[in-house]
Coordinates of C-alpha atoms in Angstrom, one line a residue:
M1 CA 86.5 110.4 125.6
F2 CA 88.6 107.8 127.8
P3 CA 91.5 107.6 129.6
D4 CA 94.7 105.5 128.8
V5 CA 95.4 103.8 132.2
T6 CA 98.3 102.1 130.4
G7 CA 100.5 105.3 130.4
L8 CA 101.5 104.3 126.9
L9 CA 100.5 107.8 124.9
E10 CA 102.2 110.7 125.1
P11 CA 100.1 114.3 126.2
E12 CA 99.9 115.0 122.5
E13 CA 98.8 111.6 121.4
A14 CA 95.5 109.8 120.8
F15 CA 94.2 106.6 120.0
I16 CA 90.5 106.3 118.2
A17 CA 88.4 103.5 117.9
I18 CA 85.2 103.5 115.8
G19 CA 83.7 100.6 115.6
D20 CA 83.5 97.0 114.3
D21 CA 84.5 97.9 110.9
Q22 CA 88.6 97.0 110.7
S23 CA 88.9 98.4 107.3
V24 CA 88.0 101.8 108.3
Q25 CA 89.9 101.4 111.5
Y26 CA 92.6 100.5 109.0
E27 CA 92.4 103.4 106.6
I28 CA 92.5 106.2 109.6
E29 CA 95.4 104.5 110.6
R30 CA 97.2 104.0 107.3
H31 CA 96.2 107.5 105.6
S32 CA 95.3 110.1 108.7
T33 CA 98.6 111.1 111.0
H34 CA 96.7 113.4 112.8
L35 CA 92.5 114.2 114.2
V36 CA 91.0 117.5 115.5
A37 CA 88.7 117.0 118.9
M38 CA 86.5 119.3 120.5
R39 CA 83.8 119.4 123.0
L40 CA 80.3 121.2 122.6
P41 CA 79.8 124.4 123.7
S42 CA 83.8 125.9 122.7
Y43 CA 84.7 128.9 123.7
F44 CA 88.6 129.6 122.7
K45 CA 90.7 128.5 119.6
G46 CA 92.8 126.2 122.3
D47 CA 89.6 123.9 122.8
L48 CA 89.9 122.4 119.3
R49 CA 92.8 120.1 120.4
K50 CA 95.0 118.9 117.3
L51 CA 96.6 115.3 118.2
K52 CA 98.5 112.4 117.0
I53 CA 97.4 109.4 115.7
V54 CA 98.7 106.2 117.4
S55 CA 97.8 102.9 115.8
K56 CA 97.4 99.6 117.7
S57 CA 100.3 98.2 115.6
E58 CA 102.8 100.8 117.3
L59 CA 101.4 100.7 120.7
L60 CA 101.7 97.1 120.9
Q61 CA 105.5 97.3 119.7
R62 CA 105.6 99.8 123.1
C63 CA 104.9 97.3 124.8
P64 CA 102.8 94.2 124.1
K65 CA 101.4 93.4 127.7
N66 CA 99.9 96.8 127.9
S67 CA 98.7 97.3 124.9
V68 CA 95.7 94.6 125.5
F69 CA 93.6 97.3 126.9
F70 CA 93.1 99.2 123.4
N71 CA 92.0 95.3 122.2
G72 CA 88.8 96.0 124.2
I73 CA 87.6 99.5 123.1
T74 CA 85.2 99.2 120.2
V75 CA 84.0 103.2 120.1
G76 CA 85.7 105.9 122.0
L77 CA 88.7 108.3 121.8
I78 CA 91.6 107.6 124.0
L79 CA 93.4 109.9 125.6
S80 CA 96.8 110.8 127.5
T81 CA 97.0 111.0 131.2
K82 CA 100.3 112.6 131.3
G83 CA 101.3 116.1 131.8
D84 CA 99.6 118.6 134.4
R85 CA 96.3 118.5 132.1
S86 CA 94.3 116.3 130.5
Q87 CA 93.5 116.7 127.0
A88 CA 90.0 116.2 127.7
E89 CA 90.3 119.0 130.2
M90 CA 91.8 121.4 128.2
M91 CA 88.4 120.8 125.5
S92 CA 86.3 123.7 127.3
G93 CA 86.6 121.6 130.9
G94 CA 86.0 118.3 129.9
D95 CA 86.8 115.0 132.1
F96 CA 86.3 111.7 131.4
D97 CA 83.0 111.2 133.1
G98 CA 81.1 110.2 130.2
D99 CA 81.9 113.4 128.2
A100 CA 81.9 112.7 124.4
A101 CA 83.8 114.8 121.6
W102 CA 83.7 115.6 117.9
C103 CA 86.1 114.4 116.1
C104 CA 87.9 114.5 112.3
W105 CA 90.4 112.9 111.1
D106 CA 90.4 114.2 107.3
D107 CA 94.1 115.0 106.5
D108 CA 92.3 117.5 103.8
I109 CA 90.6 119.2 107.0
V110 CA 93.3 119.0 109.6
S111 CA 96.1 120.3 107.8
H112 CA 94.4 123.4 107.9
V113 CA 94.3 123.1 111.8
S114 CA 97.7 125.0 113.4
E115 CA 98.3 124.2 117.3
C116 CA 97.1 126.7 119.7
V117 CA 97.9 126.6 123.5
A118 CA 94.6 125.9 125.0
A119 CA 93.1 128.6 127.5
D120 CA 94.2 128.5 131.2
T121 CA 90.7 128.9 133.1
S122 CA 92.1 128.4 136.3
L123 CA 93.7 132.0 136.1
C124 CA 90.1 133.7 136.0
D125 CA 88.6 135.6 139.6
P126 CA 86.7 133.1 141.7
P127 CA 83.3 133.6 140.9
V128 CA 80.7 135.9 142.8
D129 CA 77.0 135.2 143.6
Y130 CA 75.3 137.9 142.0
F131 CA 72.5 138.7 144.4
K132 CA 75.3 138.5 147.4
Q133 CA 77.7 140.9 146.0
R134 CA 80.5 138.2 147.3
P135 CA 82.8 135.6 146.1
I136 CA 81.0 132.0 146.3
K137 CA 82.9 129.6 148.7
W138 CA 82.5 126.0 147.6
S139 CA 82.3 124.7 150.9
E140 CA 79.1 126.6 151.9
P141 CA 76.4 124.4 152.6
H142 CA 74.1 126.0 150.0
W143 CA 75.6 124.4 147.4
S144 CA 74.5 121.2 148.2
D145 CA 71.3 122.1 150.5
S146 CA 69.6 124.5 148.7
I147 CA 67.9 123.5 145.2
V148 CA 65.9 126.4 145.1
D149 CA 68.7 129.1 145.1
F150 CA 70.3 127.4 142.4
T151 CA 66.8 127.4 140.3
W152 CA 66.5 131.0 140.7
H153 CA 69.7 131.8 139.7
H154 CA 69.4 129.2 136.7
K155 CA 66.4 131.4 135.3
Y156 CA 69.0 134.7 134.9
D157 CA 72.1 132.5 133.8
N158 CA 70.1 131.4 130.7
K159 CA 69.5 135.2 130.0
W160 CA 72.9 136.0 130.6
L161 CA 74.4 133.4 128.6
S162 CA 72.1 134.1 125.6
K163 CA 73.3 137.4 125.5
L164 CA 77.0 136.5 126.0
C165 CA 76.9 133.5 123.3
T166 CA 75.1 136.2 120.5
A167 CA 78.0 138.9 121.1
L168 CA 80.8 136.1 120.9
N169 CA 79.1 134.9 117.7
K170 CA 79.1 138.6 116.0
L171 CA 82.6 139.2 117.3
R172 CA 83.8 136.0 115.8
D173 CA 81.9 137.2 112.5
I174 CA 82.6 140.6 111.9
P175 CA 86.4 141.2 110.7
R176 CA 87.2 144.2 112.2
Y177 CA 86.8 143.0 115.5
G178 CA 90.1 141.4 117.1
F179 CA 91.3 138.7 119.2
D180 CA 91.5 140.5 122.7
K181 CA 87.6 141.8 122.3
T182 CA 86.5 137.6 121.2
N183 CA 88.9 136.5 124.1
E184 CA 87.1 138.6 126.6
V185 CA 83.4 137.6 125.8
A186 CA 84.5 133.7 125.5
T187 CA 86.2 133.9 128.9
K188 CA 83.0 135.6 130.2
A189 CA 80.6 133.1 128.4
F190 CA 82.8 129.6 129.9
L191 CA 82.4 131.1 133.3
Q192 CA 78.8 131.8 132.7
V193 CA 78.6 128.2 131.9
D194 CA 80.9 127.1 134.9
N195 CA 79.1 128.8 137.6
P196 CA 75.3 129.8 136.8
F197 CA 75.5 132.0 140.4
T198 CA 77.8 134.3 138.6
K199 CA 76.3 137.5 136.5
Q200 CA 79.6 138.1 133.7
W201 CA 77.0 140.1 131.4
T202 CA 78.1 143.4 132.7
D203 CA 76.1 147.0 131.7
N204 CA 79.1 147.9 130.1
D205 CA 79.0 145.0 128.0
E206 CA 75.3 145.4 127.1
R207 CA 77.0 149.0 126.3
K208 CA 79.7 147.7 123.8
Y209 CA 78.1 144.7 122.7
G210 CA 74.3 145.0 122.6
G211 CA 74.1 147.1 119.7
L212 CA 76.4 145.3 117.4
P213 CA 75.0 145.0 113.8
E214 CA 73.3 141.8 113.3
P215 CA 74.6 139.2 110.5
H216 CA 72.1 138.0 108.1
W217 CA 72.0 134.5 109.6
N218 CA 70.7 135.5 112.5
V219 CA 67.9 138.1 111.2
S220 CA 64.5 136.1 111.6
S221 CA 61.7 136.7 108.6
N222 CA 59.7 138.6 111.0
D223 CA 62.2 141.1 111.9
G224 CA 62.8 141.8 108.2
Y225 CA 66.0 144.0 107.9
A226 CA 64.6 146.6 110.3
K227 CA 67.8 146.3 112.6
K228 CA 71.2 147.1 111.7
T229 CA 72.4 144.2 109.4
Y230 CA 75.5 143.0 107.5
R231 CA 75.8 140.2 105.2
S232 CA 78.4 137.7 106.4
V233 CA 80.7 135.9 104.3
K234 CA 82.2 133.6 106.9
A235 CA 81.5 130.0 107.6
L236 CA 78.0 130.5 109.1
G237 CA 76.8 133.1 106.6
E238 CA 77.9 130.5 103.7
L239 CA 75.8 127.7 105.8
F240 CA 73.0 129.8 105.8
D241 CA 72.5 130.8 102.7
L242 CA 73.4 127.1 101.7
L243 CA 70.5 126.4 103.8
E244 CA 68.5 128.9 102.3
E245 CA 68.8 128.1 98.7
A246 CA 68.0 124.5 99.5
S247 CA 64.7 125.7 101.5
T248 CA 63.7 127.5 98.6
K249 CA 64.3 125.1 96.3
Q250 CA 62.6 122.5 98.2
Q251 CA 59.5 125.1 98.7
Q252 CA 59.6 125.3 95.0
E253 CA 59.3 122.0 94.6
I254 CA 56.3 121.8 97.2
E255 CA 54.3 124.5 95.2
D256 CA 54.8 122.6 92.1
E257 CA 53.1 119.8 93.3
M258 CA 50.0 122.1 94.1
N259 CA 47.3 121.6 91.6
I260 CA 47.9 124.0 89.0
H261 CA 43.9 125.0 88.1
I262 CA 43.8 125.7 91.8
Q263 CA 47.1 127.9 92.2
R264 CA 45.7 129.7 88.6
K265 CA 42.7 130.5 90.6
I266 CA 44.2 132.1 93.4
F267 CA 47.0 134.0 90.7
R268 CA 43.9 135.8 88.9
A269 CA 42.0 136.6 92.4
E270 CA 45.4 138.4 93.6
E271 CA 45.4 140.2 90.4
K272 CA 41.9 141.8 90.8
N273 CA 42.4 142.2 94.7
P274 CA 45.5 140.9 96.5
A275 CA 44.1 142.7 100.0
E276 CA 41.0 140.7 100.1
V277 CA 43.2 137.7 99.1
N278 CA 45.5 138.1 101.9
R279 CA 42.3 138.5 104.3
I280 CA 41.0 135.3 102.9
R281 CA 44.5 133.6 103.7
E282 CA 44.1 134.7 107.3
E283 CA 40.8 133.4 107.9
M284 CA 41.6 130.1 106.7
K285 CA 44.9 129.7 108.2
N286 CA 42.8 130.1 111.4
R287 CA 40.0 127.8 110.7
L288 CA 42.8 125.2 109.8
I289 CA 44.1 125.6 113.4
D290 CA 40.7 125.4 115.1
F291 CA 40.0 122.1 113.4
N292 CA 43.2 121.0 114.5
K293 CA 42.7 121.7 117.6
T294 CA 39.2 120.2 117.8
M295 CA 40.6 117.7 116.2
R296 CA 43.1 116.7 119.1
K297 CA 40.7 117.4 121.9
K298 CA 38.1 114.7 120.3
I299 CA 41.1 112.2 119.7
G300 CA 42.6 112.6 123.2
S301 CA 39.0 112.6 124.9
S302 CA 37.8 109.2 122.9
E303 CA 37.0 106.4 125.5
R304 CA 37.3 103.5 123.1
N305 CA 39.6 102.5 120.7
D306 CA 37.9 99.3 119.4
E307 CA 36.1 99.1 115.8
V308 CA 33.2 101.1 117.3
G309 CA 35.2 103.9 118.6
R310 CA 36.6 104.5 115.7
R311 CA 33.5 105.0 114.1
L312 CA 32.0 107.1 116.2
N313 CA 35.5 109.3 116.0
N314 CA 34.8 109.1 112.3
K315 CA 30.9 110.1 112.4
E316 CA 32.1 113.4 114.4
I317 CA 34.8 114.4 112.3
S318 CA 32.3 114.3 109.4
S319 CA 29.8 116.5 111.0
L320 CA 33.0 118.4 111.7
Y321 CA 33.8 118.8 108.4
K322 CA 30.3 119.4 107.2
R323 CA 29.9 122.5 110.3
H324 CA 32.8 124.0 108.7
R325 CA 31.5 124.0 105.1
S326 CA 28.5 125.6 106.2
E327 CA 30.3 128.3 108.1
I328 CA 32.3 129.1 105.2
E329 CA 29.6 128.9 102.3
A330 CA 27.7 131.6 105.0
L331 CA 30.5 133.9 104.9
Y332 CA 31.0 134.1 101.0
D333 CA 28.6 135.0 98.0
V334 CA 28.1 131.9 95.4
E335 CA 30.8 133.9 93.2
D336 CA 33.5 134.5 96.1
R337 CA 33.1 131.0 97.1
P338 CA 35.4 129.0 94.7
N339 CA 38.4 131.4 95.6
A340 CA 37.5 131.0 99.5
F341 CA 38.0 126.9 99.2
A342 CA 40.6 127.1 96.6
I343 CA 42.7 129.5 99.3
L344 CA 41.6 127.1 101.8
Y345 CA 43.3 124.3 99.8
E346 CA 46.5 126.5 99.5
Q347 CA 46.5 126.8 103.3
T348 CA 46.0 123.2 104.1
Y349 CA 48.9 122.3 101.8
F350 CA 51.4 124.5 103.2
R351 CA 50.6 123.6 106.8
S352 CA 50.4 120.0 106.3
I353 CA 54.0 119.8 104.3
N354 CA 55.7 118.5 107.7
R355 CA 52.9 115.7 107.9
M356 CA 53.3 114.8 104.2
L357 CA 57.0 114.7 104.4
R358 CA 56.7 112.7 107.7
Y359 CA 54.0 110.0 107.2
N360 CA 53.9 110.1 103.4
R361 CA 50.2 111.2 103.3
E362 CA 48.0 113.5 101.1
P363 CA 48.5 117.3 102.6
Y364 CA 45.4 118.5 101.7
V365 CA 42.9 116.4 103.4
Y366 CA 40.9 118.9 105.3
A367 CA 40.3 121.1 102.3
W368 CA 39.4 118.6 100.3
A369 CA 36.7 116.5 102.5
V370 CA 35.2 120.5 103.4
G371 CA 35.0 121.7 100.0
H372 CA 35.6 118.8 97.7
D373 CA 32.6 120.1 95.0
H374 CA 34.1 123.8 94.4
L375 CA 37.9 121.9 94.3
T376 CA 36.6 119.7 91.7
R377 CA 34.5 122.2 89.7
I378 CA 37.9 124.3 89.9
I379 CA 39.7 121.8 88.3
A380 CA 37.4 120.5 85.8
D381 CA 37.1 124.2 84.5
G382 CA 40.8 124.5 84.2
E383 CA 41.2 121.2 82.1
A384 CA 38.5 122.2 80.0
E385 CA 39.7 125.8 79.5
I386 CA 43.6 124.2 78.3
G387 CA 41.5 121.6 76.1
G388 CA 39.9 124.4 74.4
G389 CA 36.2 123.1 75.6
G390 CA 34.8 126.1 77.4
L391 CA 33.1 125.3 80.4
A392 CA 33.3 121.6 81.5
P393 CA 29.9 120.0 82.0
T394 CA 27.8 120.2 85.3
V395 CA 26.8 117.1 86.9
V396 CA 24.5 116.9 89.8
R397 CA 25.8 114.9 92.9
G398 CA 22.8 112.7 92.9
R399 CA 23.3 111.8 89.5
E400 CA 27.0 111.2 89.4
Q401 CA 25.8 108.6 91.8
L402 CA 23.8 107.2 89.8
I403 CA 26.1 107.3 86.8
F404 CA 29.1 105.7 88.4
G405 CA 26.8 102.7 90.4
K406 CA 27.9 104.3 93.7
K407 CA 23.6 104.2 94.2
R408 CA 21.3 101.2 93.0

């Protein structure tokens, strides 16, 4: 946000520049009459400002000489400097020292926004030092000298502000709570940010708002629905449902990419003994975490980054794969090993999804390196079963190398 140094803009007007693409700039000035702007965080309805868009051509007509200033603005929101308060200040206490604002000039959206008087936070009581229990004087030396005091208060400020913001979200979301209570908590949240030395969250607030039911978008999967909850039908609830739907769809697509024969192996094991499968899952999950920790330590402690260093690392990694394989085989009987390695594949797959999406790499490398023959057997048997050929033939590893020419 920038101030209008020319004085051409009136208090309820703004000029917006969005880059070098003049065609887009032309479309805005031609088809949009107003914009809405706000800073984050916002606490009151009036923090969302609705302003009339003024074009360069109109500014040129007002004063050809001073309007040259606007030609030098490539990107930014220019706001009027007229009136007792600037529009920047009305956006939850902003100013022109580098503050950014979110803007929207789409008439289909802006037309639904009604103008609202900005909150006057100057009428609030002076902040009180929570520990000294007296009003803070801005001229006191400790404001500039005591960083330790500020840090100490900031720790508590985070806790108080978190409770205020949670209560504010709920009050906005639950239909039965009116404007007065929402405005009261919004004022407290504003003051908590404005001065971290002040404790705005009182014991009375804890009694009134601490036990409010949780909207479904604020309940984690770990909590389940043990808390008092309700299904939100407002914007946050609808957005949450859309994201959940997209996430579930993506998870299903990811599961569909897993090898079907390994999935079927796990499914059959779950039908027989679901408790045992869950126990193996925890074991394999912990084993994968342990492997990743060990890998990070080895990579971090490596002193050589040349070809020799890479060969040494590869040798250590191969040794680590063999150790994990032998430990898994020692834990399970011959009959149970296929299930164990299938679940290892499953856990490796799910825990490596982010890595797969980010680096375009296979998400099952660890499982395949540790239990390649067991997994190959499961897949081969599955393919043979589908083709009606019974079990797949067994090939000794050494024979396989001779057959495919890997060993002469």
